[in-house]
Amino acid sequence: MGTFDRRIGLKGLALGTALTVLGVVSGTSASAEMLFPEKDELTFGFIKLTDMAPLAIAYEKHFFEDEGLYVTLEPQANWKVLLDRVITGELDGAHMLAGQPLAATIGYGTEAHIITPFSMDLNGNGITVSNEVWEMMKPNIPTNADGKPQHPISASALKPVVEDFRQQGKPFNMGMVFPVSTHNYELRYWLAAGGIHPGYYGENDTTGQIKADALLSVTPPPQMPSTLEAGTIHGYCVGEPWNQQAVFMEIGVPVITDYEIWKNNPEKVFGITAEFAEKYPNTALAVTKALIRAAIWLDEDDNANRQEAVEILSKPEYVGADAEVIANSMTGTFEYEKGDKRPVPDFNVFFRYNATYPFYSDAIWYLTQMRRWGQIPEAKPDSWYDETARTVYRPDIYLKAARMLVEEGLADEADFPWDTDGYREPTDAFLDGIEYDGRAPNAYIDSLSIGLKGPEQIKGTEVTGG
Amino acid sequence: MTTADEFVDTSPSTRAAARRDARLAAVDRISRPMSSFGFGWLVPVVRIAAGDRSPSQFKAIGSQILVPLIGIFAFLAAWALLAPQVNTSLGAIPGPVQVWHQAEALYGEHVAERQEAQAFYERQEERNAKLVEAGYGDRVKWRDYTGRPTYFDQILTSLKTVAIGFVIATLIAVPLGIACGLWPTVNGAVNPLIQVFKPVSPLAWLPIVTMVVSALYVNSVDALPKSLVVSAITVTLCSLWPTLINTALGVSSIDKDLLNVSRVLNLSPAKKLTKLVLPSALPLIFTGLRLSLGVGWMVLIAAEMLAQNPGLGKFVWDEFQNGSSDSLARIMVAVLTIGIIGFLLDRLMQALQVAFTHSATR
């Protein structure tokens, strides 16, 4: 193991020096207008998940150093600690859930103006249930000709199981990673699409279990498997490697990936405080440049570098899980039941499909879900959604960084959406086929089955004003 | 009729015996410091090497070396046998061999990281040279390597933290303890506080300490990061009680005759303190310090784990979070490291105690 690590390290070194040499050759034109970061010693936080990869790669491949940045990467205990430390300035920036900068900016939870110049990835999550629940679900799932379960699996197969638990007077508990996490909204979307009510958030109630059939609660990602094993929760929605870990540990079965819930959904973002971006504009640009390069590296040549990325991520200072567990999803396949490996080539997308561009429509989808489940207590006009997205998502910084990379010959002009207005085309690539158009958030909210609509509000434990 | 020869035996054998006795006397002289540093088990070996062939020495070897070795081997054997029987979700519990491999791996990673650091500095030089070439000489910067702390860095961080916490605790507890011992009024005032705060777990202090330190220690220095201060103060809060109590006890139980002597001689308070109080209270003060350091070391690991502050505790927690197939073995390396360091710290205190109080009664 030790010698193996060292070999990788040396290989990385050799690559690094090769890159620097290349930089010397191709980067001379850029030295004419060098970018000097105002603050060059930075600490970034991350949670041990494979989608922190752009940070690890930017560090290990010396993309940060190329920008004159001296970065320390620090794993954090949980999302709350991570966010608080960014707000207090202990961390200069962090790998964040897409909902975190939005929620902080609109004042749900800790209030602070956080912006994001860079989206980190698409997809990458899964929903896993315990072996016991899987056995109870299985009879309700139609099978393919080969006898394997038909995918995508709808939560309607879980509905009788939840009923069963209720009959026995037992709560059906599920874990997600944070109240404003992608995972929370994906899990809720999946449950609601299958007719299971995931519960509302009230005015003074942050548990999100009002009227719930399934009780969702927060568990830090690395603890998901052990909490499932302990029987505290019966299923969870989390990023990789913690779904594949359940398969390896033989304690649970992943039933669906978020790719099947919403094809190419935006997942993590890189968050910094608005104050940081104002105070250190060049630093923000330099960081964005390094991260874009890392994302390009992760996806280039049809994922050719993924195996090396897996080796890097499996180091204890990053994700630290076994390489084979991480490789399971990073390299284009996903294992559901033990032995049921299916190709999911886009399970982790870091650069393709403009994954790194901070689209307003991505932000607005999260805001619609916050409204749907009562985290935004009152109805807001469409214009409010647009304004909020614009204060948090900053494609201007992104495009500036991209332009510099193109000029330095480190990125391809064709890879960036230079002329977009920040809205992706309307899409119906959802599990239930309901179309989402970021320009009409209220119409979208009203078209969803379970959830608050129009002027509805939660008063106490009841829905009023509908 | 006897000759003088009989009294002055100068045959080679007796000369050898005299030399042997001299050697043994020398061994006796060094044997006390040796045992206070925890090398007492070596004394019989050295004595035998020096020529003492008495059965008592061989007995001592048996009791001081063989018996502990048997214990250690029995433990290792039981561990190697029983560990594979328990299957956790991270694979079977690692036996001694796997743990040893991980210890080697940790050392390997330490070496690799140092090489990385070397490469980093080389790259930095290159970049700076390029800057100078491009005419940005004023932009040249020298920065420290930002890699992760290796296992040895974590050990050093922990030792540094516990040392700071322990020194602060000592500086508070010893004067306060002396005051409590000398004046019953002070003792009466402080005693209830001691009784209430002594049983409080470090983990309960931690959130409060974190908040207070964050509020007061705003401009942190690089050498003393906030996290280190938080851990150190938590250590202080938990480890000052044994020193305080023992110091108070030591001072209050000074022989009354001595105090009367000081009154007769009309000693100044300072003289009284240095000549009478401290010397007679030292053994108990050191007992307190030893206990304090032991408590401090235990508390530190817990504090680091909970607060995610750098050090061995964080190492353990990070590995637990990693959940790789090597994690358990690496955690066990840490457990053994923590135990060995704790033992060495205790020995160090004992040696100091012996050096200061000239009585190795413990």
Coordinates of N, CA and C in Angstrom, one line a residue, chain A residues 199-354:
Chain A
G199 N -43.0 15.1 4.1 CA -43.2 16.0 5.1 C -42.8 17.4 4.8
Y200 N -43.4 18.4 5.5 CA -43.2 19.8 5.3 C -42.3 20.4 6.3
Y201 N -41.7 21.5 6.0 CA -41.0 22.3 7.0 C -41.9 23.4 7.4
G202 N -42.1 23.7 8.7 CA -43.0 24.7 9.2 C -42.2 26.0 9.5
E203 N -43.0 27.0 10.0 CA -42.4 28.3 10.3 C -41.3 28.1 11.4
N204 N -41.7 27.4 12.4 CA -40.7 27.3 13.5 C -40.2 25.8 13.6
D205 N -40.5 25.1 12.6 CA -40.2 23.6 12.7 C -39.1 23.3 11.6
T206 N -37.9 22.9 12.0 CA -36.9 22.7 11.0 C -36.7 21.2 10.8
T207 N -37.5 20.4 11.4 CA -37.3 18.9 11.2 C -37.8 18.5 9.9
G208 N -38.8 19.2 9.3 CA -39.4 18.8 8.0 C -40.2 17.5 8.1
Q209 N -40.9 17.3 9.2 CA -41.6 16.0 9.3 C -43.1 16.3 9.5
I210 N -43.6 17.5 9.2 CA -45.0 17.8 9.3 C -45.8 17.0 8.2
K211 N -46.8 16.2 8.6 CA -47.6 15.4 7.7 C -46.8 14.3 7.0
A212 N -45.6 13.9 7.5 CA -44.7 13.0 6.8 C -45.1 11.5 6.9
D213 N -45.0 10.8 5.8 CA -45.2 9.3 5.9 C -43.8 8.7 6.2
A214 N -42.8 9.3 5.6 CA -41.4 8.8 5.8 C -40.7 10.0 6.6
L215 N -40.0 9.7 7.7 CA -39.4 10.7 8.5 C -37.9 10.9 8.1
L216 N -37.6 12.1 7.5 CA -36.3 12.3 7.1 C -35.5 13.0 8.2
S217 N -34.2 12.6 8.3 CA -33.4 13.3 9.3 C -31.9 13.4 8.8
V218 N -31.2 14.3 9.4 CA -29.8 14.5 9.0 C -28.8 13.5 9.5
T219 N -28.0 13.0 8.7 CA -26.9 12.1 9.1 C -25.7 12.5 8.2
P220 N -24.5 12.7 8.8 CA -23.3 13.1 8.0 C -23.0 11.9 7.0
P221 N -22.6 12.3 5.8 CA -22.4 11.2 4.8 C -21.6 10.0 5.2
P222 N -20.4 10.3 5.8 CA -19.6 9.1 6.1 C -20.2 8.2 7.1
Q223 N -21.2 8.7 7.9 CA -21.8 7.9 8.9 C -23.0 7.1 8.4
M224 N -23.4 7.4 7.2 CA -24.6 6.8 6.6 C -24.6 5.2 6.8
P225 N -23.5 4.6 6.2 CA -23.6 3.1 6.3 C -23.7 2.6 7.8
S226 N -22.9 3.2 8.7 CA -23.0 2.7 10.1 C -24.3 2.9 10.7
T227 N -24.9 4.1 10.4 CA -26.3 4.4 10.9 C -27.3 3.4 10.4
L228 N -27.2 3.1 9.1 CA -28.1 2.1 8.5 C -27.9 0.8 9.1
E229 N -26.6 0.4 9.3 CA -26.3 -0.9 9.9 C -26.9 -1.0 11.3
A230 N -26.9 0.2 12.1 CA -27.4 0.2 13.4 C -28.9 0.1 13.5
G231 N -29.5 0.3 12.3 CA -31.0 0.2 12.3 C -31.7 1.5 12.7
T232 N -30.9 2.6 12.8 CA -31.5 3.9 13.2 C -32.3 4.5 12.0
I233 N -31.8 4.2 10.8 CA -32.5 4.7 9.6 C -32.7 3.4 8.7
H234 N -33.7 3.5 7.8 CA -34.0 2.3 7.0 C -33.6 2.6 5.5
G235 N -33.1 3.8 5.3 CA -32.6 4.1 3.9 C -32.0 5.5 4.0
Y236 N -31.3 5.8 2.9 CA -30.7 7.2 2.9 C -30.5 7.6 1.5
C237 N -30.3 8.9 1.3 CA -29.9 9.5 0.0 C -28.6 10.2 0.3
V238 N -27.5 9.8 -0.4 CA -26.2 10.4 -0.2 C -25.4 10.3 -1.4
G239 N -24.3 11.1 -1.5 CA -23.3 11.0 -2.6 C -22.4 9.8 -2.5
E240 N -21.6 9.6 -3.5 CA -20.7 8.5 -3.5 C -19.5 8.8 -2.6
P241 N -18.8 7.9 -2.0 CA -18.9 6.4 -2.2 C -19.9 5.7 -1.3
W242 N -20.7 6.5 -0.6 CA -21.4 5.8 0.5 C -22.6 4.9 0.1
N243 N -23.0 5.0 -1.2 CA -24.0 4.0 -1.6 C -23.3 2.7 -2.0
Q244 N -22.2 2.8 -2.7 CA -21.4 1.6 -3.1 C -20.8 1.0 -1.9
Q245 N -20.5 1.8 -0.9 CA -20.0 1.2 0.4 C -21.0 0.3 1.0
A246 N -22.3 0.6 1.0 CA -23.3 -0.2 1.5 C -23.4 -1.6 0.8
V247 N -23.1 -1.5 -0.5 CA -23.1 -2.8 -1.3 C -21.9 -3.6 -0.9
F248 N -20.7 -3.0 -0.7 CA -19.5 -3.7 -0.3 C -19.7 -4.3 1.1
M249 N -20.3 -3.5 2.0 CA -20.4 -4.0 3.3 C -21.6 -4.9 3.5
E250 N -22.3 -5.1 2.4 CA -23.5 -6.0 2.3 C -24.5 -5.6 3.4
I251 N -24.8 -4.3 3.6 CA -25.8 -3.9 4.6 C -27.0 -3.2 3.9
G252 N -26.9 -2.9 2.6 CA -28.0 -2.2 2.0 C -27.9 -2.3 0.5
V253 N -29.0 -1.9 -0.2 CA -29.1 -2.0 -1.6 C -29.4 -0.6 -2.2
P254 N -28.6 0.0 -3.1 CA -29.0 1.2 -3.8 C -30.2 0.9 -4.7
V255 N -31.2 1.7 -4.7 CA -32.4 1.4 -5.5 C -32.4 2.3 -6.7
I256 N -31.9 3.5 -6.6 CA -32.0 4.4 -7.7 C -30.8 5.5 -7.6
T257 N -30.3 5.9 -8.8 CA -29.3 7.0 -8.7 C -30.1 8.3 -9.1
D258 N -29.5 9.4 -8.7 CA -30.2 10.7 -9.0 C -30.2 11.0 -10.5
Y259 N -29.3 10.3 -11.2 CA -29.3 10.4 -12.7 C -30.6 10.0 -13.2
E260 N -31.2 8.9 -12.6 CA -32.5 8.4 -13.0 C -33.7 9.3 -12.5
I261 N -33.4 10.0 -11.4 CA -34.5 10.9 -10.9 C -34.6 12.1 -11.8
W262 N -33.4 12.7 -12.0 CA -33.4 13.9 -12.9 C -32.1 13.8 -13.7
K263 N -32.2 13.5 -15.0 CA -31.0 13.3 -15.8 C -30.1 14.6 -15.7
N264 N -28.8 14.4 -15.4 CA -27.8 15.5 -15.4 C -28.3 16.7 -14.5
N265 N -28.6 16.3 -13.2 CA -29.0 17.4 -12.3 C -27.7 18.0 -11.7
P266 N -27.8 19.3 -11.5 CA -26.6 20.0 -10.9 C -26.5 19.5 -9.4
E267 N -25.3 19.4 -9.0 CA -25.1 18.8 -7.6 C -24.3 19.7 -6.7
K268 N -23.0 19.7 -6.7 CA -22.3 20.6 -5.8 C -21.8 21.9 -6.4
V269 N -21.5 22.9 -5.6 CA -21.0 24.1 -6.1 C -19.7 24.5 -5.3
F270 N -19.0 25.4 -5.8 CA -17.9 25.9 -5.0 C -18.3 27.2 -4.4
G271 N -18.4 27.3 -3.1 CA -18.9 28.5 -2.5 C -17.9 29.4 -1.8
I272 N -18.0 30.7 -2.0 CA -17.1 31.7 -1.3 C -18.1 32.8 -0.8
T273 N -17.6 33.6 0.2 CA -18.5 34.7 0.6 C -18.4 35.8 -0.4
A274 N -19.5 36.5 -0.6 CA -19.5 37.7 -1.5 C -18.4 38.7 -1.1
E275 N -18.2 38.8 0.2 CA -17.2 39.7 0.6 C -15.8 39.3 0.1
F276 N -15.5 38.0 0.1 CA -14.3 37.5 -0.3 C -14.1 37.8 -1.8
A277 N -15.1 37.6 -2.6 CA -15.0 37.9 -4.0 C -14.8 39.4 -4.3
E278 N -15.4 40.2 -3.5 CA -15.2 41.7 -3.7 C -13.8 42.1 -3.3
K279 N -13.4 41.5 -2.1 CA -12.1 42.0 -1.6 C -10.9 41.4 -2.4
Y280 N -11.1 40.2 -2.9 CA -10.0 39.5 -3.6 C -10.4 39.1 -5.0
P281 N -10.8 40.0 -5.9 CA -11.3 39.6 -7.2 C -10.4 38.7 -8.0
N282 N -9.1 39.0 -8.0 CA -8.1 38.2 -8.7 C -8.0 36.8 -8.1
T283 N -8.1 36.7 -6.8 CA -8.0 35.4 -6.1 C -9.2 34.5 -6.6
A284 N -10.4 35.1 -6.6 CA -11.6 34.4 -7.0 C -11.4 33.9 -8.4
L285 N -10.9 34.7 -9.3 CA -10.7 34.3 -10.7 C -9.7 33.2 -10.7
A286 N -8.6 33.3 -10.0 CA -7.5 32.3 -10.1 C -8.0 31.0 -9.6
V287 N -8.8 31.0 -8.5 CA -9.4 29.7 -8.0 C -10.3 29.1 -9.0
T288 N -11.1 29.9 -9.6 CA -12.1 29.4 -10.6 C -11.3 28.8 -11.8
K289 N -10.2 29.5 -12.2 CA -9.4 29.0 -13.3 C -8.9 27.6 -13.0
A290 N -8.3 27.5 -11.8 CA -7.7 26.2 -11.4 C -8.8 25.1 -11.4
L291 N -10.0 25.4 -10.9 CA -11.0 24.4 -10.8 C -11.6 24.0 -12.2
I292 N -11.7 25.0 -13.0 CA -12.1 24.6 -14.4 C -11.1 23.7 -15.0
R293 N -9.8 24.0 -14.8 CA -8.8 23.1 -15.4 C -8.9 21.7 -14.8
A294 N -9.2 21.6 -13.5 CA -9.4 20.3 -12.9 C -10.5 19.6 -13.5
A295 N -11.6 20.3 -13.7 CA -12.8 19.7 -14.2 C -12.6 19.1 -15.7
I296 N -11.8 20.0 -16.4 CA -11.5 19.5 -17.8 C -10.7 18.2 -17.7
W297 N -9.7 18.2 -16.8 CA -8.8 17.1 -16.7 C -9.6 15.8 -16.3
L298 N -10.6 16.0 -15.4 CA -11.4 14.8 -15.0 C -12.2 14.2 -16.1
D299 N -12.7 15.0 -17.1 CA -13.5 14.5 -18.1 C -12.8 14.3 -19.4
E300 N -11.6 14.7 -19.6 CA -11.0 14.7 -20.9 C -10.8 13.3 -21.4
D301 N -10.7 13.2 -22.8 CA -10.5 11.9 -23.5 C -11.5 10.9 -23.0
D302 N -12.7 11.3 -22.9 CA -13.7 10.3 -22.5 C -13.4 9.6 -21.2
N303 N -13.2 10.4 -20.1 CA -12.9 9.9 -18.8 C -11.6 9.1 -18.7
A304 N -10.6 9.4 -19.5 CA -9.4 8.6 -19.5 C -8.7 8.7 -18.1
N305 N -8.8 9.8 -17.5 CA -8.1 10.1 -16.3 C -8.8 9.6 -15.0
R306 N -10.0 9.0 -15.2 CA -10.8 8.7 -14.0 C -10.0 7.7 -13.0
Q307 N -9.4 6.7 -13.6 CA -8.7 5.7 -12.7 C -7.7 6.4 -11.9
E308 N -6.9 7.3 -12.5 CA -5.9 8.1 -11.7 C -6.6 8.9 -10.6
A309 N -7.7 9.5 -11.0 CA -8.5 10.3 -10.1 C -8.9 9.5 -8.9
V310 N -9.3 8.3 -9.2 CA -9.8 7.3 -8.1 C -8.6 7.1 -7.1
E311 N -7.4 6.8 -7.7 CA -6.3 6.6 -6.8 C -6.0 7.8 -5.9
I312 N -6.1 9.0 -6.5 CA -5.9 10.2 -5.7 C -7.0 10.3 -4.6
L313 N -8.2 10.1 -5.0 CA -9.3 10.3 -4.0 C -9.3 9.3 -2.9
S314 N -8.7 8.1 -3.2 CA -8.7 7.1 -2.1 C -7.6 7.4 -1.1
K315 N -6.8 8.4 -1.3 CA -5.8 8.7 -0.2 C -6.6 9.1 1.0
P316 N -6.0 8.8 2.2 CA -6.8 9.1 3.4 C -7.0 10.6 3.6
E317 N -6.2 11.5 3.0 CA -6.5 12.9 3.3 C -7.6 13.4 2.5
Y318 N -8.1 12.7 1.4 CA -9.2 13.1 0.7 C -10.5 12.3 1.1
V319 N -10.9 11.4 0.2 CA -12.1 10.6 0.6 C -11.7 9.4 1.5
G320 N -10.6 8.8 1.1 CA -10.1 7.7 2.0 C -10.8 6.4 2.0
A321 N -11.9 6.3 1.2 CA -12.5 4.9 1.0 C -11.6 4.1 0.1
D322 N -11.8 2.8 0.1 CA -11.0 2.0 -0.8 C -11.2 2.4 -2.3
A323 N -10.1 2.3 -3.0 CA -10.1 2.7 -4.4 C -11.2 1.9 -5.2
E324 N -11.4 0.6 -4.9 CA -12.4 -0.1 -5.7 C -13.8 0.4 -5.4
V325 N -14.0 0.8 -4.2 CA -15.4 1.4 -3.9 C -15.6 2.7 -4.7
I326 N -14.6 3.5 -4.7 CA -14.8 4.8 -5.4 C -14.8 4.6 -6.9
A327 N -14.0 3.6 -7.4 CA -14.0 3.3 -8.8 C -15.3 2.8 -9.3
N328 N -16.1 2.2 -8.4 CA -17.3 1.6 -8.8 C -18.2 2.6 -9.6
S329 N -18.3 3.8 -9.1 CA -19.2 4.8 -9.7 C -18.4 5.8 -10.6
M330 N -17.2 6.1 -10.2 CA -16.4 7.1 -10.9 C -16.1 6.6 -12.3
T331 N -16.0 5.4 -12.5 CA -15.6 4.9 -13.8 C -16.7 4.4 -14.7
G332 N -17.9 4.9 -14.4 CA -19.0 4.7 -15.4 C -20.0 3.5 -15.2
T333 N -19.8 2.8 -14.0 CA -20.8 1.8 -13.7 C -21.3 2.1 -12.3
F334 N -22.4 1.4 -12.0 CA -23.0 1.5 -10.7 C -23.6 0.2 -10.3
E335 N -23.2 -0.2 -9.1 CA -23.7 -1.5 -8.6 C -24.9 -1.3 -7.7
Y336 N -26.0 -2.0 -8.1 CA -27.2 -1.9 -7.3 C -27.2 -3.0 -6.3
E337 N -28.0 -4.1 -6.5 CA -27.9 -5.2 -5.7 C -26.5 -5.8 -5.9
K338 N -26.0 -6.6 -4.9 CA -24.6 -7.1 -5.1 C -24.6 -8.0 -6.4
G339 N -23.7 -7.6 -7.3 CA -23.6 -8.4 -8.6 C -24.4 -7.8 -9.7
D340 N -25.3 -6.8 -9.4 CA -26.1 -6.2 -10.4 C -25.5 -4.9 -10.8
K341 N -24.4 -5.0 -11.6 CA -23.7 -3.8 -12.1 C -24.3 -3.3 -13.4
R342 N -24.6 -2.1 -13.4 CA -25.2 -1.6 -14.7 C -24.4 -0.3 -15.1
P343 N -24.3 -0.1 -16.4 CA -23.5 1.0 -16.9 C -24.3 2.3 -16.6
V344 N -23.7 3.3 -16.0 CA -24.2 4.6 -15.8 C -23.1 5.6 -16.2
P345 N -22.8 5.7 -17.5 CA -21.6 6.4 -18.0 C -21.6 7.9 -17.4
D346 N -22.8 8.5 -17.2 CA -22.8 9.8 -16.8 C -23.1 10.0 -15.3
F347 N -22.7 8.9 -14.5 CA -23.0 9.0 -13.1 C -22.3 10.2 -12.4
N348 N -21.0 10.4 -12.8 CA -20.2 11.5 -12.4 C -19.8 12.3 -13.6
V349 N -20.4 13.5 -13.7 CA -20.0 14.4 -14.8 C -19.4 15.7 -14.1
F350 N -18.1 16.0 -14.6 CA -17.4 17.1 -14.0 C -17.3 18.3 -15.0
F351 N -17.4 18.0 -16.3 CA -17.2 19.1 -17.2 C -18.1 19.1 -18.4
R352 N -18.4 17.9 -18.9 CA -19.3 17.8 -20.1 C -20.6 18.5 -19.8
Y353 N -21.4 18.7 -20.9 CA -22.7 19.4 -20.7 C -22.7 20.7 -19.9
N354 N -21.6 21.4 -20.1 CA -21.4 22.7 -19.3 C -21.7 22.5 -17.8

